[in-house]
Amino acid sequence: MSDSSKLKATINARCPQCHEGRLFKFKWWNVFNFAQMEEHCSECGMRYEVEPGFFYGAMYVSYAFTVGIMLIGGIIIFNLFNDPDAMGYVIPITTVSLILVPFNYRVSRVIFIHLFSGVKYRPNK
């Protein structure tokens, strides 16, 4: 990758220190293995779980994404379907939220490690 862009490393789910190593073992659409993270960066050796329980904080990022999905879904349903009954909101929003769990999980962890780990970019490490 050899690019120092933090945004590009975040989008591609790469190591926050070297921007080279992958954070996850499998692609996000692999439903059975989407949560498996590498323990260390394959390029620079950085340990991804900075401290025990580090990724518990990613739950807050995940919560924000889920609330956003529900708000946007509610607004879309309200405008397109002329304010249906309660189940007209619950079923589609719950379905979309469940389908996006692998994506939400991974994006939350990637954003959390890049923003809150305190790790600085070191291209030569």
Coordinates of C-alpha atoms in Angstrom, one line a residue:
M1 CA 0.0 0.0 0.0
S2 CA 2.9 2.4 0.9
D3 CA 0.5 5.3 1.3
S4 CA 0.5 7.3 4.6
S5 CA -3.2 8.2 4.3
K6 CA -5.0 7.3 7.6
L7 CA -8.3 7.4 5.7
K8 CA -7.2 4.9 3.1
A9 CA -5.8 2.6 5.8
T10 CA -9.1 2.9 7.7
I11 CA -11.2 2.2 4.6
N12 CA -9.1 -0.8 3.7
A13 CA -9.0 -2.1 7.3
R14 CA -5.2 -2.0 7.6
C15 CA -2.8 -1.7 10.6
P16 CA -2.9 1.8 12.2
Q17 CA 0.9 1.8 12.6
C18 CA 2.3 0.7 9.2
H19 CA -0.9 0.9 7.1
E20 CA 0.2 -2.4 5.5
G21 CA -1.0 -5.4 7.5
R22 CA -4.6 -6.6 7.5
L23 CA -6.7 -6.3 10.6
F24 CA -9.1 -9.2 9.8
K25 CA -8.4 -12.7 8.6
F26 CA -11.5 -12.9 6.3
K27 CA -13.7 -10.5 4.2
W28 CA -16.7 -9.0 6.0
W29 CA -19.2 -10.9 3.9
N30 CA -17.9 -14.2 5.2
V31 CA -20.8 -14.7 7.6
F32 CA -19.2 -17.4 9.8
N33 CA -15.8 -15.8 10.2
F34 CA -16.3 -12.1 9.9
A35 CA -15.2 -11.4 13.5
Q36 CA -11.8 -13.2 13.4
M37 CA -9.1 -10.6 13.8
E38 CA -5.4 -11.1 13.4
E39 CA -3.6 -10.9 16.7
H40 CA -0.5 -9.1 15.3
C41 CA 0.3 -7.1 12.2
S42 CA 1.9 -9.3 9.6
E43 CA 4.2 -6.4 8.5
C44 CA 5.2 -4.5 11.7
G45 CA 4.3 -6.9 14.4
M46 CA 2.0 -4.5 16.3
R47 CA -0.4 -6.2 18.7
Y48 CA -3.9 -5.1 17.7
E49 CA -5.6 -5.5 21.0
V50 CA -3.6 -2.7 22.7
E51 CA -4.8 -3.8 26.2
P52 CA -7.2 -6.5 27.5
G53 CA -10.8 -5.5 26.7
F54 CA -9.6 -2.7 24.3
F55 CA -12.4 -3.4 21.8
Y56 CA -15.2 -3.0 24.3
G57 CA -15.1 0.6 23.4
A58 CA -15.9 -0.3 19.8
M59 CA -19.4 -1.1 21.1
Y60 CA -20.1 2.6 21.4
V61 CA -19.1 3.2 17.8
S62 CA -21.3 0.2 16.8
Y63 CA -24.2 1.7 18.8
A64 CA -23.9 5.0 16.9
F65 CA -24.0 3.2 13.6
T66 CA -27.0 1.2 14.6
V67 CA -28.9 4.3 15.8
G68 CA -28.0 6.0 12.5
I69 CA -29.3 3.0 10.5
M70 CA -32.6 3.1 12.5
L71 CA -33.0 6.9 12.1
I72 CA -32.3 6.8 8.4
G73 CA -34.5 3.8 7.9
G74 CA -37.4 5.3 9.8
I75 CA -37.2 8.5 7.8
I76 CA -37.1 6.6 4.5
I77 CA -40.1 4.4 5.5
F78 CA -42.0 7.4 6.8
N79 CA -41.6 9.3 3.5
L80 CA -41.9 6.4 1.0
F81 CA -44.7 4.5 2.7
N82 CA -46.8 7.3 4.2
D83 CA -46.3 6.6 7.9
P84 CA -47.2 2.9 8.2
D85 CA -48.2 1.1 11.4
A86 CA -45.5 0.2 13.9
M87 CA -44.7 -3.2 12.4
G88 CA -44.1 -1.4 9.1
Y89 CA -41.1 0.2 10.8
V90 CA -39.9 -2.6 13.1
I91 CA -39.6 -5.4 10.5
P92 CA -37.6 -3.7 7.7
I93 CA -35.3 -1.8 10.2
T94 CA -34.6 -4.9 12.2
T95 CA -33.9 -6.9 9.1
V96 CA -31.5 -4.3 7.7
S97 CA -29.8 -4.0 11.0
L98 CA -29.3 -7.7 11.3
I99 CA -28.0 -8.0 7.7
L100 CA -25.4 -5.3 8.4
V101 CA -24.1 -6.8 11.6
P102 CA -20.8 -8.1 10.0
F103 CA -20.2 -4.8 8.3
N104 CA -21.1 -2.8 11.4
Y105 CA -18.9 -5.0 13.7
R106 CA -15.8 -4.6 11.5
V107 CA -16.2 -0.9 10.7
S108 CA -16.7 -0.2 14.4
R109 CA -13.5 -2.0 15.4
V110 CA -11.5 -0.4 12.5
I111 CA -12.6 3.1 13.4
F112 CA -12.0 2.5 17.1
I113 CA -8.5 1.2 16.6
H114 CA -7.6 4.0 14.2
L115 CA -9.1 6.8 16.3
F116 CA -8.6 5.8 19.9
S117 CA -5.6 3.4 20.1
G118 CA -3.0 6.2 20.3
V119 CA -0.9 4.4 17.8
K120 CA 1.0 6.7 15.4
Y121 CA 1.8 6.0 11.8
R122 CA 5.4 4.7 11.3
P123 CA 6.2 3.9 7.7
N124 CA 9.6 2.3 8.4
K125 CA 8.6 0.1 11.3

